Short mmCIF file of N, CA and C in Angstrom, two decimals:
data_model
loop_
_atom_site.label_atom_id
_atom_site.label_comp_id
_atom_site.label_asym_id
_atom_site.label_seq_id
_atom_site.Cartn_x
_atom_site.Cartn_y
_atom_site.Cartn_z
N UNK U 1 2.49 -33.11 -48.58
CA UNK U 1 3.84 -33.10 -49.12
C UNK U 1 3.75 -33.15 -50.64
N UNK U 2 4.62 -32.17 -51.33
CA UNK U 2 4.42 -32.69 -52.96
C UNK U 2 5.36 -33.74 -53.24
N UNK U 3 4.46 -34.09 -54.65
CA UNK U 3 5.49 -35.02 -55.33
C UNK U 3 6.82 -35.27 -55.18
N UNK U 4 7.82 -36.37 -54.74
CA UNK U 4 9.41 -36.28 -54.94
C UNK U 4 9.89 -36.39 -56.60
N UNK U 5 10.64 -35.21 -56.21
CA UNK U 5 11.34 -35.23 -58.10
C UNK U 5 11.65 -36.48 -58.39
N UNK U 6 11.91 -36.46 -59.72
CA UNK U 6 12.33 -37.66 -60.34
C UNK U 6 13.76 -38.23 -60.35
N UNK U 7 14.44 -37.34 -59.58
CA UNK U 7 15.87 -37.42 -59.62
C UNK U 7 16.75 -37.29 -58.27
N UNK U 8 15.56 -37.07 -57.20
CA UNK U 8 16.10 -37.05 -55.85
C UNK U 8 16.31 -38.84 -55.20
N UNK U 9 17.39 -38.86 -54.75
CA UNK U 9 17.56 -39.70 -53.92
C UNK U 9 16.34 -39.57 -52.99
N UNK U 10 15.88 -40.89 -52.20
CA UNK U 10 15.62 -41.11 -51.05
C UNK U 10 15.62 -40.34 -50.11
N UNK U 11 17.02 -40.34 -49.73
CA UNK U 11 17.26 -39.46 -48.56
C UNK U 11 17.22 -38.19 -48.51
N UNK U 12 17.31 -37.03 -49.92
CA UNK U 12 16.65 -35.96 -50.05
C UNK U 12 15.46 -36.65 -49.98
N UNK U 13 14.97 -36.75 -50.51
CA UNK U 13 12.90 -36.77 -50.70
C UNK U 13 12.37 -37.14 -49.12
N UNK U 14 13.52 -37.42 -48.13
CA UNK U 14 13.06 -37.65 -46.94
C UNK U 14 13.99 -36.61 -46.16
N UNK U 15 13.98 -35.29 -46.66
CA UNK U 15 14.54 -34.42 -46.08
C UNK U 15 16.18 -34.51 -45.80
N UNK U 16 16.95 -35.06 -46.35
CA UNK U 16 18.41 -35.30 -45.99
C UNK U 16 18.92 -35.74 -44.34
N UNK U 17 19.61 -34.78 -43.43
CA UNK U 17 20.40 -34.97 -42.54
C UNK U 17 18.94 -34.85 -41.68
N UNK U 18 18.83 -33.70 -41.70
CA UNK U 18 17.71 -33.23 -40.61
C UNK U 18 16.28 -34.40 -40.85
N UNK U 19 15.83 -34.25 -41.69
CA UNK U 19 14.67 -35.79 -42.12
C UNK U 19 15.01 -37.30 -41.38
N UNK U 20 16.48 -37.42 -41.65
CA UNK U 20 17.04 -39.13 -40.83
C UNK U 20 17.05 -38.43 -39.53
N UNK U 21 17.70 -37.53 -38.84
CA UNK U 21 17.70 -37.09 -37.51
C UNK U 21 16.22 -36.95 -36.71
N UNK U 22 14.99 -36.35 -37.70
CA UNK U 22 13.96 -36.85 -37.20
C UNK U 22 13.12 -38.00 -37.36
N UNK U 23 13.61 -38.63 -37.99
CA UNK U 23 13.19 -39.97 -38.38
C UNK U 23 13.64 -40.76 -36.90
N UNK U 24 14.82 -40.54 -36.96
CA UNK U 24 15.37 -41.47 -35.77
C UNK U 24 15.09 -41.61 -34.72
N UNK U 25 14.87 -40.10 -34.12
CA UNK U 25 14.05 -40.02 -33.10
C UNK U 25 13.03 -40.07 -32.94
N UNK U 26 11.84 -39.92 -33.88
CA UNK U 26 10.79 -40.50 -33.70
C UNK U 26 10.61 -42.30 -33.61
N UNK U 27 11.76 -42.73 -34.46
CA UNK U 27 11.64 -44.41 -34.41
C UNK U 27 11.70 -44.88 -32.96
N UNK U 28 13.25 -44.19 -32.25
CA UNK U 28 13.16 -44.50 -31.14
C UNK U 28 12.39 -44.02 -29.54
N UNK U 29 11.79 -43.32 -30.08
CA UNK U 29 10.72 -42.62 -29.58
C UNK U 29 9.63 -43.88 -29.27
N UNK U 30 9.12 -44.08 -29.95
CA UNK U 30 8.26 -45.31 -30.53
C UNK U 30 8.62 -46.71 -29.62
N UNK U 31 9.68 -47.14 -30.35
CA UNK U 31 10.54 -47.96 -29.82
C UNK U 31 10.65 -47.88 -27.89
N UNK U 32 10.87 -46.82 -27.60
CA UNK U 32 11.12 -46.78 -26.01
C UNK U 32 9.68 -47.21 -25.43
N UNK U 33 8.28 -46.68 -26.00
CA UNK U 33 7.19 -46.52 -25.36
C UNK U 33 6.98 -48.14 -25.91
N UNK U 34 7.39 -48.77 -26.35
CA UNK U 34 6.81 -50.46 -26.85
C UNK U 34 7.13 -51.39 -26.10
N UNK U 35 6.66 -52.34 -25.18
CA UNK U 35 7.31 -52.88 -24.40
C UNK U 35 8.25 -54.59 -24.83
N UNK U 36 8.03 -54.49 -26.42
CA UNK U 36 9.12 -55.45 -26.74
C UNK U 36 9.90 -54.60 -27.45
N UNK U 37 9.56 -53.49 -28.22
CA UNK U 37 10.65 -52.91 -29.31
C UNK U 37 11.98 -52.52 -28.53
N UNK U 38 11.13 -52.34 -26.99
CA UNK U 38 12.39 -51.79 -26.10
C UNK U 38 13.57 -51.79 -25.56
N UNK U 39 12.93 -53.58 -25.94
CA UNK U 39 14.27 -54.14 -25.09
C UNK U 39 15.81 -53.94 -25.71
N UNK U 40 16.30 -53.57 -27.02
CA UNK U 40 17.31 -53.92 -27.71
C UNK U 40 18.23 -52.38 -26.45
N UNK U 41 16.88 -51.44 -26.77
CA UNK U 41 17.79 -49.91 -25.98
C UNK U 41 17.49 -50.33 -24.65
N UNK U 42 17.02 -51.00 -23.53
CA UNK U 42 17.89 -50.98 -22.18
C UNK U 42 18.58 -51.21 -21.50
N UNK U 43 19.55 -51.10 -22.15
CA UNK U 43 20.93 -51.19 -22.12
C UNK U 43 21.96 -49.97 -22.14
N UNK U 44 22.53 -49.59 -21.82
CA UNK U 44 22.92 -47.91 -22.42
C UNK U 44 24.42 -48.44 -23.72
N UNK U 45 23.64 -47.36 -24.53
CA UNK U 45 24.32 -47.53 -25.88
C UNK U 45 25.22 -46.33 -26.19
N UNK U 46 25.23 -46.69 -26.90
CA UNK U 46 26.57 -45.58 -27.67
C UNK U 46 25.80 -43.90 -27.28
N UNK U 47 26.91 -43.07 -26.43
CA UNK U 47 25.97 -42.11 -26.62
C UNK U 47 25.48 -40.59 -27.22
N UNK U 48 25.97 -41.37 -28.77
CA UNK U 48 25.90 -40.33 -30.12
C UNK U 48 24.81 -41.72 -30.93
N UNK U 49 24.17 -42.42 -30.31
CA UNK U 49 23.84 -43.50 -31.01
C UNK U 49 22.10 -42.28 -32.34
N UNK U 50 22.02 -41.44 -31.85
CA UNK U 50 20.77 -41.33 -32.65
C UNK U 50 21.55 -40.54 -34.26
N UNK U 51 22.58 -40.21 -33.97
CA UNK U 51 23.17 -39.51 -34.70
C UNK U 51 23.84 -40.76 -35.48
N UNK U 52 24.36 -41.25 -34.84
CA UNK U 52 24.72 -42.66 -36.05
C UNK U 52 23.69 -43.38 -36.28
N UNK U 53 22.45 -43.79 -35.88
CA UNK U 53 21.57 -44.28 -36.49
C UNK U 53 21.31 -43.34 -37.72
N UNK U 54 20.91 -41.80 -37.97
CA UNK U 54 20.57 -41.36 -39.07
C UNK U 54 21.90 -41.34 -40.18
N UNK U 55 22.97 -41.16 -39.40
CA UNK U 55 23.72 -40.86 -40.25
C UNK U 55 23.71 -42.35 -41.45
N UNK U 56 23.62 -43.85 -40.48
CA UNK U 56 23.62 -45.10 -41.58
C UNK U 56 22.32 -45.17 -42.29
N UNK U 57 21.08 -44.66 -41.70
CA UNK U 57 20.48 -44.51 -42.72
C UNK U 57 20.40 -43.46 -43.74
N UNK U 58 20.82 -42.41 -43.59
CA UNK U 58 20.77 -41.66 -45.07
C UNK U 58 22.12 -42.23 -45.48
N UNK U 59 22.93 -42.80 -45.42
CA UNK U 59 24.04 -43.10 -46.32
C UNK U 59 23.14 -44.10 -47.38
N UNK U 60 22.60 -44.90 -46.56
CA UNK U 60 21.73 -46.36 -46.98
C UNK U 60 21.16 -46.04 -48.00
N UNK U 61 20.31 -44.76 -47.60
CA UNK U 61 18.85 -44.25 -48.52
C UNK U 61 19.82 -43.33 -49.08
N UNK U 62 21.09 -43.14 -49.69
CA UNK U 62 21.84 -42.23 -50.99
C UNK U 62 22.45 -40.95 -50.47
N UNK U 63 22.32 -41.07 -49.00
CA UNK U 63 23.44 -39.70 -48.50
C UNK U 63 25.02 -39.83 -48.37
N UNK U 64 25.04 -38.83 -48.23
CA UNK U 64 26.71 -39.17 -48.04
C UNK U 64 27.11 -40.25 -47.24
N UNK U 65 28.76 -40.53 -47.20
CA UNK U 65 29.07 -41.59 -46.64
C UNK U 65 29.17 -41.15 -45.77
N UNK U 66 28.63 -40.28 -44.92
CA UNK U 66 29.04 -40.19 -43.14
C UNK U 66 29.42 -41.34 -42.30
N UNK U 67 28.50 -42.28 -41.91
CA UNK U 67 28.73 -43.25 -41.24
C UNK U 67 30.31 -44.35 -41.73
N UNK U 68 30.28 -44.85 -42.98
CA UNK U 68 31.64 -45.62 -43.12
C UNK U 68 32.40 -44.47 -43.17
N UNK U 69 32.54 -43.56 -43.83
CA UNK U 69 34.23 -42.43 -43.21
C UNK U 69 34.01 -42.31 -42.13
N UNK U 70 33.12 -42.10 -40.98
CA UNK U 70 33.86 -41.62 -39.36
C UNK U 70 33.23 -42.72 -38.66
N UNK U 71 32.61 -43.75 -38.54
CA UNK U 71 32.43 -44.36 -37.49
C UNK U 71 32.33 -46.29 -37.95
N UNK U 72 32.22 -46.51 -39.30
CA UNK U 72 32.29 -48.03 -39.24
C UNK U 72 31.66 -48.58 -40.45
N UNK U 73 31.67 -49.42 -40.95
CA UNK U 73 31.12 -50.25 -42.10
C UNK U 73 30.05 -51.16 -41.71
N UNK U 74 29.69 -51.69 -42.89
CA UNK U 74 28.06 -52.55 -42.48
C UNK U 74 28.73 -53.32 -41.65
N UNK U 75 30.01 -54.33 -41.83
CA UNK U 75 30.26 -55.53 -41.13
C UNK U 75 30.30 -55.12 -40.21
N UNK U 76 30.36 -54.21 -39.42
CA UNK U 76 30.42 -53.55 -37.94
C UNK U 76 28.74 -53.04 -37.43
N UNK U 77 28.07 -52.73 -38.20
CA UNK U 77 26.61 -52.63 -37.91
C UNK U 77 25.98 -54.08 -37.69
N UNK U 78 26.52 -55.19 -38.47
CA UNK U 78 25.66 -56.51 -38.52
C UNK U 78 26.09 -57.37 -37.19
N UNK U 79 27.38 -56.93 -36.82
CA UNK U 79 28.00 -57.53 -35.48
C UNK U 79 27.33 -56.89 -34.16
N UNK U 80 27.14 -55.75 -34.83
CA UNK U 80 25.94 -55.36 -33.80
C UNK U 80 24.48 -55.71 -33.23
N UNK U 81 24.38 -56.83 -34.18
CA UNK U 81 23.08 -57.08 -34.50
C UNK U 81 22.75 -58.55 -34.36
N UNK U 82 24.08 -58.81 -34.15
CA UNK U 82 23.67 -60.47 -34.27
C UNK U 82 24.40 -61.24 -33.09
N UNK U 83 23.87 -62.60 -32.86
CA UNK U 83 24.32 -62.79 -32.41
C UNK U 83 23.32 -63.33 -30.72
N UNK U 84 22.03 -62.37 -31.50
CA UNK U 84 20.93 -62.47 -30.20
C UNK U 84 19.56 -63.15 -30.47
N UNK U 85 19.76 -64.57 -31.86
CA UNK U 85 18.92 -64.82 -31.86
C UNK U 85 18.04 -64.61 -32.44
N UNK U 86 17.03 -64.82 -32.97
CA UNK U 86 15.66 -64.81 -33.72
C UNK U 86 14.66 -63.98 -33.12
N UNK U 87 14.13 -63.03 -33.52
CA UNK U 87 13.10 -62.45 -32.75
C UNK U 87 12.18 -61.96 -33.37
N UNK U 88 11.42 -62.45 -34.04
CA UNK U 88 10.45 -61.68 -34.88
C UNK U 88 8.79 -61.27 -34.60
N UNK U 89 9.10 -61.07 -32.98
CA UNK U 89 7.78 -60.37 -32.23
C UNK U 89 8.89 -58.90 -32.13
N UNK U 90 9.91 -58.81 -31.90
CA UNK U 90 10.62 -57.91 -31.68
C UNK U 90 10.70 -57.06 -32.93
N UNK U 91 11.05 -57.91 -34.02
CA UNK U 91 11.31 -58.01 -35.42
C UNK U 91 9.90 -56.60 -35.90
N UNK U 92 8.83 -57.08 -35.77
CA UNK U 92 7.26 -56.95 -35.93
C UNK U 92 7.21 -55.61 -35.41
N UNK U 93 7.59 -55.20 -34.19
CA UNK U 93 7.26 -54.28 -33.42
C UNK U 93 8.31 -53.26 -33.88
N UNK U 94 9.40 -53.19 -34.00
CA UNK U 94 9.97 -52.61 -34.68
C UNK U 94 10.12 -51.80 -36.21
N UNK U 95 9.30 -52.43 -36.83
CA UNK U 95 8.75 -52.28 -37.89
C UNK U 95 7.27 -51.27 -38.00
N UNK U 96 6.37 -51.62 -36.73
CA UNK U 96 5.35 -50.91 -36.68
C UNK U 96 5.68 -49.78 -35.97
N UNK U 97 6.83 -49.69 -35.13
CA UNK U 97 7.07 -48.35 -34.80
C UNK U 97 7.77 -47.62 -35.87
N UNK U 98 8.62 -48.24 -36.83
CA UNK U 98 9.26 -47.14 -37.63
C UNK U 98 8.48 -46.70 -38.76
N UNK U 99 7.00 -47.40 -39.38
CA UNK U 99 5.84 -46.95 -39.61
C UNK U 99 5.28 -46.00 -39.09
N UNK U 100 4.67 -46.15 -37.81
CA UNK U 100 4.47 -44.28 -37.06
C UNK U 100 4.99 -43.68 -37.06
N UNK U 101 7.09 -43.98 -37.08
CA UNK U 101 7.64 -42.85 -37.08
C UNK U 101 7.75 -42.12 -38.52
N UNK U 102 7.34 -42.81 -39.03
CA UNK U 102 7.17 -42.01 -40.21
C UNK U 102 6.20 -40.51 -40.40
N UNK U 103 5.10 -41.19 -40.00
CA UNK U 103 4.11 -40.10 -39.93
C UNK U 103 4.82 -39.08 -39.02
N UNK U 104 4.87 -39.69 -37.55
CA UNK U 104 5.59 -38.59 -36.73
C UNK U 104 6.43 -37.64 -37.25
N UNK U 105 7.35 -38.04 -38.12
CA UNK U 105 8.74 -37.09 -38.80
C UNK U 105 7.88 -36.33 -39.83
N UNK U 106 6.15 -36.80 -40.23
CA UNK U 106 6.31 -36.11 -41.29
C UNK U 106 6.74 -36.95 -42.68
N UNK U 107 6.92 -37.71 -42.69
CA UNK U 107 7.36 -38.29 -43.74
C UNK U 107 6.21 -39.08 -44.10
N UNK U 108 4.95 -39.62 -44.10
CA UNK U 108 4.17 -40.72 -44.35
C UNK U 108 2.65 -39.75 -45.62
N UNK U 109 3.09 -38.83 -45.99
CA UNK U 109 2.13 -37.73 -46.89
C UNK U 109 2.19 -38.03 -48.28
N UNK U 110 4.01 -38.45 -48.50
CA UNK U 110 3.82 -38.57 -50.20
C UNK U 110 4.38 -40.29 -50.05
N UNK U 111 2.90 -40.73 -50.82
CA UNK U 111 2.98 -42.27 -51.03
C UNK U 111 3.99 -43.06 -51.39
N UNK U 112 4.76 -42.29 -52.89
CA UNK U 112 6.12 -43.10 -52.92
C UNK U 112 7.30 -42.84 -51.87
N UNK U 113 6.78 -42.27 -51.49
CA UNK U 113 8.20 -42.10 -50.06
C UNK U 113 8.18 -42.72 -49.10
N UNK U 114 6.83 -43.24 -48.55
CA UNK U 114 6.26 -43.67 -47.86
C UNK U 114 6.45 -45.18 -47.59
N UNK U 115 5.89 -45.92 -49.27
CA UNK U 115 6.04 -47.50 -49.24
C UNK U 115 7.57 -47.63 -49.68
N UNK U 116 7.82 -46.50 -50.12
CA UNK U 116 9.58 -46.99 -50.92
C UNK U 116 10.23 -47.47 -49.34
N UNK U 117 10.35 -46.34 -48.40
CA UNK U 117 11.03 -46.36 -46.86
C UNK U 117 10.61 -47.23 -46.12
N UNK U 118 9.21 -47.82 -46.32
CA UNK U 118 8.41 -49.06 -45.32
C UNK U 118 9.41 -50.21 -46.10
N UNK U 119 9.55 -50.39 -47.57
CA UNK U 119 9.95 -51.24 -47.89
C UNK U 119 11.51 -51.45 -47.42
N UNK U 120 12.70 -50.56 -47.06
CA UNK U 120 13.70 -50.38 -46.93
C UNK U 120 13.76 -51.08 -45.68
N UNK U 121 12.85 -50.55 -45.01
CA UNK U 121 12.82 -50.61 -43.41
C UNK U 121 12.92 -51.90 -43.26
N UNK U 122 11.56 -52.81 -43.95
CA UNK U 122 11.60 -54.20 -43.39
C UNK U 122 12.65 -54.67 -44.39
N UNK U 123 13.17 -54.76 -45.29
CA UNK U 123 14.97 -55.39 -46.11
C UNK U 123 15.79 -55.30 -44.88
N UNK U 124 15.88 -54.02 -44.50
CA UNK U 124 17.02 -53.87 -43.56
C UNK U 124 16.77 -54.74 -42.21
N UNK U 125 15.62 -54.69 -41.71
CA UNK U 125 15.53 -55.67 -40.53
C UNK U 125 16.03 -57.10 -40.98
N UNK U 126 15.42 -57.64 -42.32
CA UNK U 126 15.75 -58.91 -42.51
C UNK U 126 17.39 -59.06 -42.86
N UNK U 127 18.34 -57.96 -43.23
CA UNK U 127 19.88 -57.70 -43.43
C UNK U 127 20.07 -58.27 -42.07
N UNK U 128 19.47 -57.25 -40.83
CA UNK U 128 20.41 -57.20 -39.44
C UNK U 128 20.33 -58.69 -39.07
N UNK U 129 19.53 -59.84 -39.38
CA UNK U 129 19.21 -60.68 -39.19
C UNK U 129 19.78 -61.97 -39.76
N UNK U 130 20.79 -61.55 -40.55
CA UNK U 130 21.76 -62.67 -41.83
C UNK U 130 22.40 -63.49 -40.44
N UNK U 131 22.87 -63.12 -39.20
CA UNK U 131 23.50 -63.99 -38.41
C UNK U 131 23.10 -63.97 -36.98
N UNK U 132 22.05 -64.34 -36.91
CA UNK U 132 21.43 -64.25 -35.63
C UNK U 132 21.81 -64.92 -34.71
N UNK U 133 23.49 -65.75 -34.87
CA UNK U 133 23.32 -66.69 -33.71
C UNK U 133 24.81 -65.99 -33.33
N UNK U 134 25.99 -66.39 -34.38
CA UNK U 134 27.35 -65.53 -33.97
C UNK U 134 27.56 -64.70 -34.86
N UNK U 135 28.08 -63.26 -34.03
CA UNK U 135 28.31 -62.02 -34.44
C UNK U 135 29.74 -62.50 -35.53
N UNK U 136 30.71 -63.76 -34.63
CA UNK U 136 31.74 -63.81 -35.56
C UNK U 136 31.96 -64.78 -37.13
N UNK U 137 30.63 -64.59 -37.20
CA UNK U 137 30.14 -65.08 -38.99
C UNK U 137 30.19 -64.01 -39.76
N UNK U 138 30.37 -63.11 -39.47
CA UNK U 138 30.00 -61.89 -40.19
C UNK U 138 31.24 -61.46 -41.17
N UNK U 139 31.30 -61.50 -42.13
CA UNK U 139 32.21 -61.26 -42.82
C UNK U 139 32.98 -59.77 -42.43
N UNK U 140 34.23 -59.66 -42.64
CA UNK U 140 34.95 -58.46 -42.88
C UNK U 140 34.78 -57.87 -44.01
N UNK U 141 34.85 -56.53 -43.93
CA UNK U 141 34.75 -55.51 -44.99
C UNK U 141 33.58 -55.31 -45.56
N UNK U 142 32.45 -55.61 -45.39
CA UNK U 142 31.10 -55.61 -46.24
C UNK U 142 30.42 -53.93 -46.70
N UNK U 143 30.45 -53.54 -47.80
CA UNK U 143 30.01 -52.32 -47.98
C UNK U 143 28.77 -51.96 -47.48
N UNK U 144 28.67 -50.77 -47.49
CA UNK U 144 27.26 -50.49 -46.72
C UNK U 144 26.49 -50.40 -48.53
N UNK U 145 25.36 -51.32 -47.87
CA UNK U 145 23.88 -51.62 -48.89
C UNK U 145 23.19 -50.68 -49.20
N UNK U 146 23.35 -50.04 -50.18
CA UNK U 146 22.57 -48.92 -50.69
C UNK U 146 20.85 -49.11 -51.31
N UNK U 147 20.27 -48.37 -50.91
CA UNK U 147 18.83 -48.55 -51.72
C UNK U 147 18.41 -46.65 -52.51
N UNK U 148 17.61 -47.70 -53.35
CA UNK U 148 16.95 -46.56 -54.08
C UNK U 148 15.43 -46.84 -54.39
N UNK U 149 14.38 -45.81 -55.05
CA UNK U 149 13.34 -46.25 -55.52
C UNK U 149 13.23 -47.10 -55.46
N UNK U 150 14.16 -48.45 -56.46
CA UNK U 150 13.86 -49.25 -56.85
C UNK U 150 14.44 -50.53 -56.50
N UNK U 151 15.00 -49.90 -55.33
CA UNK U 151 14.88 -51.32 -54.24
C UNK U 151 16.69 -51.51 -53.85
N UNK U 152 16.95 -52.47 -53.35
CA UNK U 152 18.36 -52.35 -52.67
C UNK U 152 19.32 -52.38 -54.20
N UNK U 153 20.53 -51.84 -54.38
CA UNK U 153 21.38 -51.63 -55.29
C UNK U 153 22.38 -53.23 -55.18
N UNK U 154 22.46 -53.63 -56.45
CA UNK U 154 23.47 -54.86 -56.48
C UNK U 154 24.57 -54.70 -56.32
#
């Protein structure tokens, strides 16, 4: 992969729409074959869920706002998320699959793209994790958390 310009977002330098769309599915790809990463999907979920997974992460990593204009805000992603507890064998495994999925998508060739997105990856696990016991701690209205190069945006 060459160099990412100096001026691309994230989510270009990780291919935009189509890059998070294979990102995603390779994560959950990963994820299905793990026998703890698994457990969060056996359950049946939303079922446009791979398409809103990429869509919140390229908003995250500097794409458009797809996800808050048509389907929900962070405070609605974190309610999703919480509420089940502490899990950081789950936590772990999750993390090492969205590491392979990197390579898998193709994405793991150019180094700063590479540790910038590993680094995103584990922030964001430790985000989904702000209320692990009730979903109804979660504040209303919370913007979705943007990152760049240089780490989550204030």
């Amino acid at each position: 992969m060459e160099q990412t310009p100096v001026d691309a977002t994230v989510y270009q330098a990780a291919g935009g729409a189509a890059g998070m769309r294979a990102l995603a599915e390779a994560w959950h790809r990963r994820c299905l074959a793990d026998p703890v990463a698994a457990h969060p999907f056996e359950h049946p979920g939303h079922p446009q869920h791979l398409d809103r997974l990429a869509a919140y992460w390229g908003e995250a990593l500097g794409g458009p706002d797809d996800y808050t204009r048509t389907m929900g805000d962070h405070s609605h992603v974190l309610r999703m998320h919480s509420g089940n507890g502490e899990h950081e064998e789950l936590d772990r495994r999750a993390i090492a699959c969205f590491e392979g999925a990197l390579a898998d998508a193709g994405l793991a060739d150019e180094e700063r793209l590479r540790t910038t997105m590993q680094r995103w990856f584990r922030w964001s696990i430790d985000e989904m994790n702000t209320h692990p016991h009730d979903p109804g701690a979660v504040p209303e209205g919370l913007p979705m958390p943007r990152w760049t190069w240089d780490g989550p945006v204030a």
